[in-house]
Amino acid sequence: MPTPDTARGRHALSAALGIAISVGLLWWALRGVSITEVLRRIEGAHLAPLALAVVIATLTFPLRLIRWRLLLRDEQGRPYRVIPLWHAIALGFTANNLLPLRAGELIRAYTAARLAPARFSTVLSSVAVERIFDALAVVALLTLALLSPDLPPNLTVGGQSVAHLARAGAIAGLAGLLMATLVVAAPLTAERLVRRLLPFPRIASRIVSVLEGVRQGLVVLRTPARLAGVVVWSLVLWLVNALGYYVAFAAFDIPVSYLGALLLQGLLILGISVPSTPGFFGPFEAVIVAVLALYGVPKDVAFSYAIAFHITSFIPITLLGLWSLARNPGAFSPRRRAEA
């Protein structure tokens, strides 16, 4: 078992790695770009579509709340109250924006356990299941975007053709769905399969532990109506999120379609999964610059769009999270609270 000093050392190393990656990607995104030109383009941006895009991006958080209430249930199968779960979401995403090491998910789970109140393990399981459906929805929409007629027919990404990536995305999405079904329907079979395929007992045990947590979260979806609801709201969430990127294109006169926004969203989700600074500064801008280059968008325009939309969409949920913290100063105390 790692000692506290070892854990602190690993956290410090992870934070340093995240900073290094973020700085490197930010340097790449800015290479050859005039800061003066970026500021000029941001100053000349159309405010109405940018403001509308920020509103749309912020609406995804209430959509997350609707879906979370389908996933997180008490022992009688009833959903928890809206306000405590909203505070947990707002605080969690604010923490992701302000704190290192992606602390937001743990803070969201801890806050929900205190304010709902709910079992911490149950909340963590529901968050893990959220991530599964997020991944399935994003991969499905990314696959659709890769078939867009807007892209050059001979386009390759990382040396692979777009058609090949689309097929790989479809296969990955189907495999993920089958794995989720196996974990729920036959947990013992899933455990045996993991232990048989992995020759390393410690790694296999960790994966089995994760699968058990996911299985506990998926149990609530054995009701067909609830499962359908989670699937629908997951798709709605990511379709609305992509709409925010699309509407923001108009602020900088970027001639990219909604399917292009879906492509941008899918690759962006993959890009910000690397270690980075709080708020994902660096990976966010680099991915947007790289994706918009596929459509012939100049680098200075793409970077201006990326940094403007990043910062403006960052502000509302951060302010909402700080407001939730002010309303619930005891959210992080050891004592559980039933009131929000």
Short mmCIF file of C-alpha atoms in Angstrom, two decimals:
data_model
loop_
_atom_site.label_atom_id
_atom_site.label_comp_id
_atom_site.label_asym_id
_atom_site.label_seq_id
_atom_site.Cartn_x
_atom_site.Cartn_y
_atom_site.Cartn_z
CA MET A 1 0.00 0.00 0.00
CA PRO A 2 1.52 3.38 -0.99
CA THR A 3 2.57 5.66 1.85
CA PRO A 4 1.24 9.25 2.09
CA ASP A 5 4.61 10.55 0.89
CA THR A 6 4.48 8.24 -2.13
CA ALA A 7 0.92 9.33 -2.95
CA ARG A 8 1.89 13.00 -2.68
CA GLY A 9 4.86 12.34 -4.93
CA ARG A 10 2.64 10.71 -7.55
CA HIS A 11 0.16 13.58 -7.39
CA ALA A 12 2.96 16.11 -7.78
CA LEU A 13 4.35 14.17 -10.74
CA SER A 14 0.91 13.99 -12.36
CA ALA A 15 0.38 17.71 -11.86
CA ALA A 16 3.81 18.52 -13.32
CA LEU A 17 3.12 16.25 -16.30
CA GLY A 18 -0.24 17.93 -16.86
CA ILE A 19 1.34 21.38 -16.80
CA ALA A 20 4.07 20.30 -19.22
CA ILE A 21 1.57 18.79 -21.67
CA SER A 22 -0.73 21.82 -21.47
CA VAL A 23 2.12 24.27 -22.04
CA GLY A 24 3.42 22.22 -24.97
CA LEU A 25 0.02 21.99 -26.66
CA LEU A 26 -0.70 25.67 -26.05
CA TRP A 27 2.66 26.53 -27.62
CA TRP A 28 1.82 24.37 -30.63
CA ALA A 29 -1.62 25.97 -31.02
CA LEU A 30 -0.07 29.45 -30.85
CA ARG A 31 2.92 28.72 -33.08
CA GLY A 32 2.86 31.11 -36.02
CA VAL A 33 -0.14 32.99 -34.63
CA SER A 34 -0.03 36.71 -33.90
CA ILE A 35 -1.43 37.55 -30.45
CA THR A 36 -2.36 40.98 -31.78
CA GLU A 37 -4.38 39.35 -34.57
CA VAL A 38 -6.07 37.01 -32.08
CA LEU A 39 -7.09 39.95 -29.88
CA ARG A 40 -8.35 41.83 -32.93
CA ARG A 41 -10.49 38.91 -34.04
CA ILE A 42 -11.91 38.37 -30.55
CA GLU A 43 -12.73 42.08 -30.30
CA GLY A 44 -14.48 41.89 -33.68
CA ALA A 45 -16.43 38.71 -32.90
CA HIS A 46 -20.22 38.77 -33.19
CA LEU A 47 -21.46 38.87 -29.60
CA ALA A 48 -24.99 37.54 -30.12
CA PRO A 49 -24.05 34.05 -31.43
CA LEU A 50 -21.21 33.78 -28.91
CA ALA A 51 -23.56 34.62 -26.02
CA LEU A 52 -26.16 32.18 -27.35
CA ALA A 53 -23.50 29.47 -27.64
CA VAL A 54 -22.50 30.00 -24.00
CA VAL A 55 -26.15 29.70 -22.92
CA ILE A 56 -26.49 26.46 -24.90
CA ALA A 57 -23.27 25.07 -23.41
CA THR A 58 -24.50 25.90 -19.90
CA LEU A 59 -27.82 24.14 -20.56
CA THR A 60 -25.94 20.84 -20.74
CA PHE A 61 -25.55 20.87 -16.96
CA PRO A 62 -29.33 20.74 -16.27
CA LEU A 63 -29.47 17.96 -18.88
CA ARG A 64 -26.85 16.08 -16.88
CA LEU A 65 -29.03 16.52 -13.82
CA ILE A 66 -32.05 14.96 -15.57
CA ARG A 67 -30.00 11.95 -16.64
CA TRP A 68 -28.29 11.59 -13.25
CA ARG A 69 -31.65 11.33 -11.49
CA LEU A 70 -32.44 8.34 -13.70
CA LEU A 71 -29.17 6.67 -12.70
CA LEU A 72 -28.91 7.56 -9.01
CA ARG A 73 -31.71 6.07 -6.92
CA ASP A 74 -32.25 5.35 -3.24
CA GLU A 75 -32.83 1.87 -1.81
CA GLN A 76 -36.54 2.08 -2.69
CA GLY A 77 -35.73 2.99 -6.29
CA ARG A 78 -36.82 6.62 -5.91
CA PRO A 79 -34.84 9.52 -7.42
CA TYR A 80 -33.08 11.94 -5.09
CA ARG A 81 -34.20 15.55 -4.83
CA VAL A 82 -33.20 17.98 -7.56
CA ILE A 83 -31.51 20.74 -5.57
CA PRO A 84 -28.88 18.64 -3.74
CA LEU A 85 -27.88 16.89 -6.96
CA TRP A 86 -27.68 20.20 -8.78
CA HIS A 87 -25.32 21.58 -6.14
CA ALA A 88 -23.18 18.44 -6.51
CA ILE A 89 -22.98 18.85 -10.30
CA ALA A 90 -22.17 22.56 -10.09
CA LEU A 91 -19.49 22.03 -7.45
CA GLY A 92 -17.99 19.07 -9.31
CA PHE A 93 -17.58 20.84 -12.64
CA THR A 94 -16.34 23.99 -10.94
CA ALA A 95 -13.69 21.89 -9.22
CA ASN A 96 -12.64 20.47 -12.60
CA ASN A 97 -12.19 24.04 -13.81
CA LEU A 98 -10.21 25.25 -10.80
CA LEU A 99 -8.45 22.28 -9.21
CA PRO A 100 -5.75 19.91 -10.55
CA LEU A 101 -5.94 16.15 -11.12
CA ARG A 102 -9.60 16.19 -12.23
CA ALA A 103 -10.81 16.37 -8.66
CA GLY A 104 -14.31 17.31 -9.75
CA GLU A 105 -15.78 13.82 -10.02
CA LEU A 106 -14.76 12.89 -6.49
CA ILE A 107 -16.04 16.22 -5.19
CA ARG A 108 -19.34 15.72 -7.02
CA ALA A 109 -19.73 12.25 -5.51
CA TYR A 110 -18.73 13.42 -2.03
CA THR A 111 -21.10 16.40 -2.19
CA ALA A 112 -24.03 14.28 -3.38
CA ALA A 113 -23.36 11.77 -0.60
CA ARG A 114 -23.52 14.58 1.96
CA LEU A 115 -26.39 16.64 0.60
CA ALA A 116 -28.76 14.04 -0.90
CA PRO A 117 -27.84 12.07 1.28
CA ALA A 118 -26.73 8.93 -0.57
CA ARG A 119 -24.12 6.22 -0.19
CA PHE A 120 -20.78 7.36 -1.53
CA SER A 121 -20.20 4.03 -3.33
CA THR A 122 -23.62 4.28 -4.99
CA VAL A 123 -22.91 7.81 -6.21
CA LEU A 124 -19.51 6.77 -7.58
CA SER A 125 -21.14 3.85 -9.41
CA SER A 126 -23.67 6.19 -11.02
CA VAL A 127 -20.87 8.53 -12.16
CA ALA A 128 -18.99 5.57 -13.68
CA VAL A 129 -22.12 4.57 -15.60
CA GLU A 130 -22.52 8.15 -16.79
CA ARG A 131 -19.06 7.95 -18.29
CA ILE A 132 -19.98 4.75 -20.14
CA PHE A 133 -23.02 6.34 -21.76
CA ASP A 134 -21.08 9.53 -22.47
CA ALA A 135 -18.45 7.48 -24.29
CA LEU A 136 -21.04 5.50 -26.26
CA ALA A 137 -22.93 8.66 -27.29
CA VAL A 138 -19.79 10.59 -28.24
CA VAL A 139 -18.36 7.68 -30.25
CA ALA A 140 -21.67 7.20 -32.07
CA LEU A 141 -21.90 10.89 -32.98
CA LEU A 142 -18.22 11.03 -33.90
CA THR A 143 -18.72 8.08 -36.24
CA LEU A 144 -21.62 9.95 -37.87
CA ALA A 145 -19.47 13.07 -38.23
CA LEU A 146 -16.62 11.14 -39.85
CA LEU A 147 -19.01 10.19 -42.66
CA SER A 148 -19.79 13.87 -43.32
CA PRO A 149 -19.67 14.91 -47.00
CA ASP A 150 -18.06 18.19 -45.87
CA LEU A 151 -14.75 16.43 -45.28
CA PRO A 152 -12.32 15.90 -48.17
CA PRO A 153 -12.93 12.39 -49.63
CA ASN A 154 -9.29 11.33 -49.31
CA LEU A 155 -8.85 12.80 -45.84
CA THR A 156 -6.66 10.85 -43.45
CA VAL A 157 -6.21 11.37 -39.72
CA GLY A 158 -3.01 10.02 -38.20
CA GLY A 159 -2.34 8.10 -41.40
CA GLN A 160 -5.75 6.38 -41.28
CA SER A 161 -8.60 7.07 -43.70
CA VAL A 162 -11.78 8.65 -42.39
CA ALA A 163 -13.80 5.62 -43.55
CA HIS A 164 -11.53 3.32 -41.54
CA LEU A 165 -11.89 5.51 -38.45
CA ALA A 166 -15.66 5.52 -38.86
CA ARG A 167 -15.74 1.71 -38.97
CA ALA A 168 -13.41 1.52 -35.97
CA GLY A 169 -15.65 3.92 -34.07
CA ALA A 170 -18.74 1.87 -34.83
CA ILE A 171 -17.00 -1.32 -33.70
CA ALA A 172 -15.74 0.37 -30.50
CA GLY A 173 -19.23 1.64 -29.70
CA LEU A 174 -20.79 -1.78 -30.29
CA ALA A 175 -18.09 -3.46 -28.18
CA GLY A 176 -18.69 -1.03 -25.35
CA LEU A 177 -22.43 -1.67 -25.45
CA LEU A 178 -21.89 -5.44 -25.45
CA MET A 179 -19.46 -5.18 -22.53
CA ALA A 180 -21.92 -3.09 -20.52
CA THR A 181 -24.65 -5.66 -21.25
CA LEU A 182 -22.36 -8.52 -20.19
CA VAL A 183 -21.42 -6.78 -16.93
CA VAL A 184 -25.10 -6.36 -16.00
CA ALA A 185 -26.48 -9.68 -17.28
CA ALA A 186 -23.58 -11.96 -16.35
CA PRO A 187 -21.23 -10.32 -13.84
CA LEU A 188 -19.52 -13.59 -12.89
CA THR A 189 -18.87 -14.40 -16.55
CA ALA A 190 -17.41 -10.91 -17.07
CA GLU A 191 -15.14 -11.38 -14.06
CA ARG A 192 -13.91 -14.80 -15.26
CA LEU A 193 -13.30 -13.38 -18.73
CA VAL A 194 -11.15 -10.55 -17.35
CA ARG A 195 -9.11 -12.85 -15.15
CA ARG A 196 -8.59 -15.31 -18.01
CA LEU A 197 -7.51 -12.69 -20.56
CA LEU A 198 -5.20 -10.75 -18.23
CA PRO A 199 -2.13 -12.65 -16.96
CA PHE A 200 -1.46 -10.04 -14.25
CA PRO A 201 -3.55 -10.83 -11.13
CA ARG A 202 -3.22 -7.37 -9.55
CA ILE A 203 -4.35 -5.55 -12.68
CA ALA A 204 -7.14 -8.06 -13.23
CA SER A 205 -8.37 -7.56 -9.65
CA ARG A 206 -8.45 -3.80 -10.10
CA ILE A 207 -10.44 -4.11 -13.32
CA VAL A 208 -12.85 -6.53 -11.65
CA SER A 209 -13.30 -4.01 -8.83
CA VAL A 210 -14.13 -1.30 -11.36
CA LEU A 211 -16.55 -3.62 -13.18
CA GLU A 212 -18.30 -4.39 -9.89
CA GLY A 213 -18.82 -0.68 -9.27
CA VAL A 214 -20.13 -0.22 -12.80
CA ARG A 215 -22.41 -3.23 -12.41
CA GLN A 216 -23.91 -1.78 -9.24
CA GLY A 217 -24.63 1.42 -11.12
CA LEU A 218 -26.12 -0.40 -14.12
CA VAL A 219 -28.50 -2.45 -12.00
CA VAL A 220 -30.94 0.49 -11.88
CA LEU A 221 -31.17 0.31 -15.70
CA ARG A 222 -32.75 -3.12 -15.79
CA THR A 223 -36.05 -1.30 -16.28
CA PRO A 224 -36.36 -0.85 -20.08
CA ALA A 225 -37.99 2.57 -19.74
CA ARG A 226 -35.17 3.86 -17.53
CA LEU A 227 -32.50 2.45 -19.84
CA ALA A 228 -34.18 4.09 -22.82
CA GLY A 229 -34.37 7.35 -20.89
CA VAL A 230 -30.64 7.31 -20.13
CA VAL A 231 -29.79 6.55 -23.77
CA VAL A 232 -32.06 9.33 -25.06
CA TRP A 233 -30.85 11.94 -22.59
CA SER A 234 -27.22 11.00 -23.28
CA LEU A 235 -27.75 11.65 -26.99
CA VAL A 236 -29.66 14.87 -26.29
CA LEU A 237 -26.89 16.06 -23.96
CA TRP A 238 -24.15 15.64 -26.55
CA LEU A 239 -26.24 16.89 -29.45
CA VAL A 240 -26.93 20.08 -27.48
CA ASN A 241 -23.28 20.35 -26.46
CA ALA A 242 -22.22 20.15 -30.13
CA LEU A 243 -24.85 22.75 -30.96
CA GLY A 244 -22.98 25.17 -28.70
CA TYR A 245 -19.80 24.73 -30.73
CA TYR A 246 -21.77 25.12 -33.97
CA VAL A 247 -23.53 28.33 -32.92
CA ALA A 248 -20.19 29.78 -31.76
CA PHE A 249 -18.80 29.26 -35.29
CA ALA A 250 -21.02 32.14 -36.42
CA ALA A 251 -19.30 34.50 -33.97
CA PHE A 252 -16.10 34.15 -36.00
CA ASP A 253 -17.67 33.55 -39.46
CA ILE A 254 -16.34 29.97 -39.54
CA PRO A 255 -18.09 28.09 -42.40
CA VAL A 256 -18.28 24.65 -40.76
CA SER A 257 -21.47 22.57 -40.56
CA TYR A 258 -23.14 21.00 -37.55
CA LEU A 259 -21.59 17.66 -38.51
CA GLY A 260 -18.24 19.44 -38.27
CA ALA A 261 -19.19 20.50 -34.76
CA LEU A 262 -19.90 16.85 -33.91
CA LEU A 263 -16.47 15.91 -35.24
CA LEU A 264 -14.88 18.70 -33.23
CA GLN A 265 -16.69 17.59 -30.08
CA GLY A 266 -15.72 13.93 -30.43
CA LEU A 267 -12.03 14.62 -31.00
CA LEU A 268 -12.05 17.25 -28.27
CA ILE A 269 -13.36 14.76 -25.71
CA LEU A 270 -10.47 12.47 -26.63
CA GLY A 271 -7.99 15.35 -26.55
CA ILE A 272 -8.85 16.65 -23.09
CA SER A 273 -8.52 13.15 -21.62
CA VAL A 274 -4.73 13.63 -21.50
CA PRO A 275 -3.20 15.05 -18.30
CA SER A 276 -3.51 18.83 -18.28
CA THR A 277 -3.97 21.92 -16.17
CA PRO A 278 -7.31 22.71 -14.49
CA GLY A 279 -9.87 23.76 -17.08
CA PHE A 280 -8.07 21.79 -19.83
CA PHE A 281 -6.28 24.86 -21.18
CA GLY A 282 -3.85 23.77 -23.88
CA PRO A 283 -5.44 20.50 -25.06
CA PHE A 284 -8.74 22.32 -25.67
CA GLU A 285 -7.19 24.94 -27.94
CA ALA A 286 -4.81 22.54 -29.70
CA VAL A 287 -7.56 20.08 -30.67
CA ILE A 288 -9.82 22.84 -32.00
CA VAL A 289 -7.01 24.34 -34.07
CA ALA A 290 -6.15 20.91 -35.49
CA VAL A 291 -9.75 19.95 -36.31
CA LEU A 292 -10.67 23.28 -37.91
CA ALA A 293 -7.52 23.03 -40.03
CA LEU A 294 -9.20 20.04 -41.74
CA TYR A 295 -11.81 22.50 -43.02
CA GLY A 296 -9.24 25.07 -44.13
CA VAL A 297 -9.87 27.48 -41.25
CA PRO A 298 -6.80 29.71 -40.69
CA LYS A 299 -4.92 29.06 -37.48
CA ASP A 300 -5.41 32.55 -36.05
CA VAL A 301 -9.18 32.33 -36.59
CA ALA A 302 -9.34 28.84 -35.07
CA PHE A 303 -7.32 29.84 -32.01
CA SER A 304 -9.38 33.01 -31.50
CA TYR A 305 -12.55 30.91 -31.61
CA ALA A 306 -11.10 28.30 -29.26
CA ILE A 307 -9.86 30.63 -26.54
CA ALA A 308 -12.93 32.90 -26.68
CA PHE A 309 -15.42 30.03 -26.44
CA HIS A 310 -13.34 28.23 -23.82
CA ILE A 311 -13.17 31.19 -21.46
CA THR A 312 -16.75 32.42 -21.93
CA SER A 313 -18.27 28.94 -21.48
CA PHE A 314 -15.99 28.41 -18.46
CA ILE A 315 -17.48 31.35 -16.55
CA PRO A 316 -21.19 30.45 -15.98
CA ILE A 317 -20.71 26.99 -14.44
CA THR A 318 -17.83 28.26 -12.32
CA LEU A 319 -20.00 31.06 -10.94
CA LEU A 320 -22.87 28.62 -10.38
CA GLY A 321 -20.51 26.30 -8.52
CA LEU A 322 -19.22 29.09 -6.31
CA TRP A 323 -22.83 30.07 -5.58
CA SER A 324 -23.60 26.45 -4.62
CA LEU A 325 -20.58 26.45 -2.32
CA ALA A 326 -21.80 29.67 -0.68
CA ARG A 327 -25.23 28.11 -0.18
CA ASN A 328 -23.76 24.91 1.26
CA PRO A 329 -20.69 25.78 3.32
CA GLY A 330 -21.03 22.48 5.21
CA ALA A 331 -21.08 20.32 2.08
CA PHE A 332 -17.57 19.05 2.80
CA SER A 333 -17.96 18.55 6.54
CA PRO A 334 -17.92 14.98 7.92
CA ARG A 335 -21.53 15.29 8.98
CA ARG A 336 -24.17 14.38 6.42
CA ARG A 337 -26.83 16.90 5.61
CA ALA A 338 -30.24 16.13 4.26
CA GLU A 339 -31.08 19.72 3.40
CA ALA A 340 -29.54 21.72 0.56
#
